[in-house]
Amino acid sequence: MMLLWLSIAIVALLVELASLGFILLFVAVAALAAAVLAQIGVSLPIQIVSFAAASLALPMWLRRRVLERISGRGVPSRTDALIGTEAEVTQALDPVLRTGRVVAGGQDWAARSDAPIPAGARVVVTDADGITLLVDPLPPR
């Protein structure tokens, strides 16, 4: 039975190499796990259930992570370099109206905050939503 599982793993890997969909890679891993179970003498029904469970669970848990690791982050946006930097509020930030502006990195940006922040206050850029900076107030010095 172990040779059958190894054959399934090899076929899945060969098809995966041709398609690069990162689904059959996990089927191959599940088949290898079933081959290990066969080698240690686990019954066939348990091998089949383990193979099926691993074939379904592994892609759901790991496919996105594998694709992210392989594809990388892509082209960084202009706002990525501003995260963690300080900025000055030039137009008061209103969390209800979601309005406000800051100067960060020498440029004027639309900004949002969860708290109202008056003009002239110092803030830190925590993230970005497109070209709108998300900021938090800095504690007073």
mmCIF file of C-alpha atoms in Angstrom:
data_model
loop_
_atom_site.group_PDB
_atom_site.id
_atom_site.type_symbol
_atom_site.label_atom_id
_atom_site.label_comp_id
_atom_site.label_asym_id
_atom_site.label_seq_id
_atom_site.Cartn_x
_atom_site.Cartn_y
_atom_site.Cartn_z
ATOM 1 C CA MET A 1 0.000 0.000 0.000
ATOM 2 C CA MET A 2 2.918 2.298 0.684
ATOM 3 C CA LEU A 3 3.948 2.140 -3.002
ATOM 4 C CA LEU A 4 0.453 3.228 -4.045
ATOM 5 C CA TRP A 5 0.642 6.298 -1.778
ATOM 6 C CA LEU A 6 4.141 7.121 -3.042
ATOM 7 C CA SER A 7 2.886 6.813 -6.630
ATOM 8 C CA ILE A 8 0.020 9.198 -5.869
ATOM 9 C CA ALA A 9 2.497 11.646 -4.320
ATOM 10 C CA ILE A 10 4.808 11.513 -7.350
ATOM 11 C CA VAL A 11 1.965 11.966 -9.829
ATOM 12 C CA ALA A 12 0.562 14.878 -7.799
ATOM 13 C CA LEU A 13 3.985 16.542 -7.700
ATOM 14 C CA LEU A 14 4.492 16.115 -11.448
ATOM 15 C CA VAL A 15 1.078 17.591 -12.216
ATOM 16 C CA GLU A 16 1.767 20.405 -9.720
ATOM 17 C CA LEU A 17 5.012 21.248 -11.497
ATOM 18 C CA ALA A 18 3.063 21.621 -14.733
ATOM 19 C CA SER A 19 0.239 23.716 -13.263
ATOM 20 C CA LEU A 20 1.729 25.637 -10.300
ATOM 21 C CA GLY A 21 -1.691 26.023 -8.677
ATOM 22 C CA PHE A 22 -0.341 24.990 -5.258
ATOM 23 C CA ILE A 23 -3.173 22.567 -4.574
ATOM 24 C CA LEU A 24 -1.681 19.280 -5.695
ATOM 25 C CA LEU A 25 1.438 20.045 -3.673
ATOM 26 C CA PHE A 26 -0.663 19.506 -0.571
ATOM 27 C CA VAL A 27 -2.218 16.351 -2.030
ATOM 28 C CA ALA A 28 1.321 15.037 -2.491
ATOM 29 C CA VAL A 29 2.158 15.859 1.125
ATOM 30 C CA ALA A 30 -1.033 14.104 2.253
ATOM 31 C CA ALA A 31 -0.110 11.044 0.159
ATOM 32 C CA LEU A 32 3.365 10.996 1.746
ATOM 33 C CA ALA A 33 1.742 11.124 5.188
ATOM 34 C CA ALA A 34 -0.492 8.207 4.211
ATOM 35 C CA ALA A 35 2.593 6.319 2.970
ATOM 36 C CA VAL A 36 4.213 6.803 6.377
ATOM 37 C CA LEU A 37 1.049 5.486 8.044
ATOM 38 C CA ALA A 38 1.101 2.457 5.724
ATOM 39 C CA GLN A 39 4.753 1.828 6.531
ATOM 40 C CA ILE A 40 4.112 1.762 10.280
ATOM 41 C CA GLY A 41 1.183 -0.639 9.847
ATOM 42 C CA VAL A 42 -1.886 1.589 10.259
ATOM 43 C CA SER A 43 -5.050 0.101 8.725
ATOM 44 C CA LEU A 44 -6.168 1.097 5.219
ATOM 45 C CA PRO A 45 -9.379 2.891 6.311
ATOM 46 C CA ILE A 46 -7.363 5.132 8.654
ATOM 47 C CA GLN A 47 -4.839 5.809 5.878
ATOM 48 C CA ILE A 48 -7.639 6.855 3.521
ATOM 49 C CA VAL A 49 -9.330 9.082 6.110
ATOM 50 C CA SER A 50 -5.975 10.680 7.004
ATOM 51 C CA PHE A 51 -5.181 11.265 3.340
ATOM 52 C CA ALA A 52 -8.599 12.841 2.697
ATOM 53 C CA ALA A 53 -8.452 15.028 5.799
ATOM 54 C CA ALA A 54 -4.924 16.229 5.054
ATOM 55 C CA SER A 55 -5.775 16.835 1.374
ATOM 56 C CA LEU A 56 -8.609 19.135 2.424
ATOM 57 C CA ALA A 57 -7.075 20.792 5.486
ATOM 58 C CA LEU A 58 -3.552 21.565 4.259
ATOM 59 C CA PRO A 59 -4.592 23.817 1.346
ATOM 60 C CA MET A 60 -7.080 25.688 3.536
ATOM 61 C CA TRP A 61 -4.445 26.364 6.203
ATOM 62 C CA LEU A 62 -1.272 26.778 4.189
ATOM 63 C CA ARG A 63 -1.958 27.711 0.546
ATOM 64 C CA ARG A 64 -2.298 31.457 1.152
ATOM 65 C CA ARG A 65 0.887 31.502 3.237
ATOM 66 C CA VAL A 66 2.850 29.581 0.609
ATOM 67 C CA LEU A 67 1.649 31.887 -2.157
ATOM 68 C CA GLU A 68 2.507 34.987 -0.103
ATOM 69 C CA ARG A 69 5.978 33.652 0.650
ATOM 70 C CA ILE A 70 6.654 32.804 -2.986
ATOM 71 C CA SER A 71 5.127 35.882 -4.603
ATOM 72 C CA GLY A 72 6.553 38.414 -2.169
ATOM 73 C CA ARG A 73 4.958 41.687 -1.272
ATOM 74 C CA GLY A 74 4.899 43.292 -4.687
ATOM 75 C CA VAL A 75 5.676 46.914 -5.440
ATOM 76 C CA PRO A 76 5.767 49.005 -2.261
ATOM 77 C CA SER A 77 3.444 51.988 -2.197
ATOM 78 C CA ARG A 78 4.552 55.536 -1.435
ATOM 79 C CA THR A 79 2.842 55.302 1.945
ATOM 80 C CA ASP A 80 4.840 52.248 3.101
ATOM 81 C CA ALA A 81 7.908 54.384 3.776
ATOM 82 C CA LEU A 82 5.886 56.697 6.024
ATOM 83 C CA ILE A 83 4.658 54.047 8.472
ATOM 84 C CA GLY A 84 6.238 54.663 11.858
ATOM 85 C CA THR A 85 7.208 58.261 11.100
ATOM 86 C CA GLU A 86 5.940 61.364 12.837
ATOM 87 C CA ALA A 87 3.689 63.863 11.098
ATOM 88 C CA GLU A 88 2.086 67.206 11.908
ATOM 89 C CA VAL A 89 -1.666 67.714 11.668
ATOM 90 C CA THR A 90 -2.441 70.631 9.329
ATOM 91 C CA GLN A 91 -6.240 70.218 9.295
ATOM 92 C CA ALA A 92 -7.941 68.815 12.404
ATOM 93 C CA LEU A 93 -8.691 65.108 12.250
ATOM 94 C CA ASP A 94 -12.355 64.275 12.776
ATOM 95 C CA PRO A 95 -13.061 60.541 13.236
ATOM 96 C CA VAL A 96 -16.793 60.982 12.585
ATOM 97 C CA LEU A 97 -16.451 62.869 9.318
ATOM 98 C CA ARG A 98 -13.209 60.995 8.519
ATOM 99 C CA THR A 99 -11.506 64.213 7.478
ATOM 100 C CA GLY A 100 -8.166 65.774 8.201
ATOM 101 C CA ARG A 101 -4.734 66.345 6.719
ATOM 102 C CA VAL A 102 -1.159 65.903 7.863
ATOM 103 C CA VAL A 103 2.297 66.697 6.596
ATOM 104 C CA ALA A 104 4.448 63.570 6.600
ATOM 105 C CA GLY A 105 7.752 63.139 4.851
ATOM 106 C CA GLY A 106 7.535 66.725 3.638
ATOM 107 C CA GLN A 107 4.275 66.106 1.763
ATOM 108 C CA ASP A 108 0.613 66.840 2.447
ATOM 109 C CA TRP A 109 -1.570 63.739 2.969
ATOM 110 C CA ALA A 110 -5.204 62.993 3.746
ATOM 111 C CA ALA A 111 -5.325 61.337 7.149
ATOM 112 C CA ARG A 112 -7.723 59.564 9.493
ATOM 113 C CA SER A 113 -7.672 58.799 13.179
ATOM 114 C CA ASP A 114 -9.922 57.022 15.670
ATOM 115 C CA ALA A 115 -9.646 60.038 17.976
ATOM 116 C CA PRO A 116 -10.179 63.728 17.265
ATOM 117 C CA ILE A 117 -6.818 65.477 16.904
ATOM 118 C CA PRO A 118 -6.441 69.251 16.613
ATOM 119 C CA ALA A 119 -4.366 71.063 14.003
ATOM 120 C CA GLY A 120 -0.758 71.519 15.074
ATOM 121 C CA ALA A 121 -0.613 68.248 17.034
ATOM 122 C CA ARG A 122 2.081 65.656 16.371
ATOM 123 C CA VAL A 123 0.989 62.177 15.309
ATOM 124 C CA VAL A 124 2.598 58.908 14.272
ATOM 125 C CA VAL A 125 1.672 57.164 11.033
ATOM 126 C CA THR A 126 0.513 53.628 11.912
ATOM 127 C CA ASP A 127 -0.813 52.397 8.562
ATOM 128 C CA ALA A 128 -2.343 53.494 5.287
ATOM 129 C CA ASP A 129 -5.615 52.907 3.493
ATOM 130 C CA GLY A 130 -4.718 53.559 -0.113
ATOM 131 C CA ILE A 131 -3.341 57.107 -0.103
ATOM 132 C CA THR A 132 -4.930 58.051 3.214
ATOM 133 C CA LEU A 133 -2.618 57.796 6.207
ATOM 134 C CA LEU A 134 -3.917 56.261 9.429
ATOM 135 C CA VAL A 135 -2.446 58.043 12.425
ATOM 136 C CA ASP A 136 -2.445 57.979 16.206
ATOM 137 C CA PRO A 137 -1.703 60.906 18.506
ATOM 138 C CA LEU A 138 1.749 61.083 20.058
ATOM 139 C CA PRO A 139 1.826 61.399 23.830
ATOM 140 C CA PRO A 140 2.720 64.913 25.020
ATOM 141 C CA ARG A 141 6.436 65.427 25.619
#
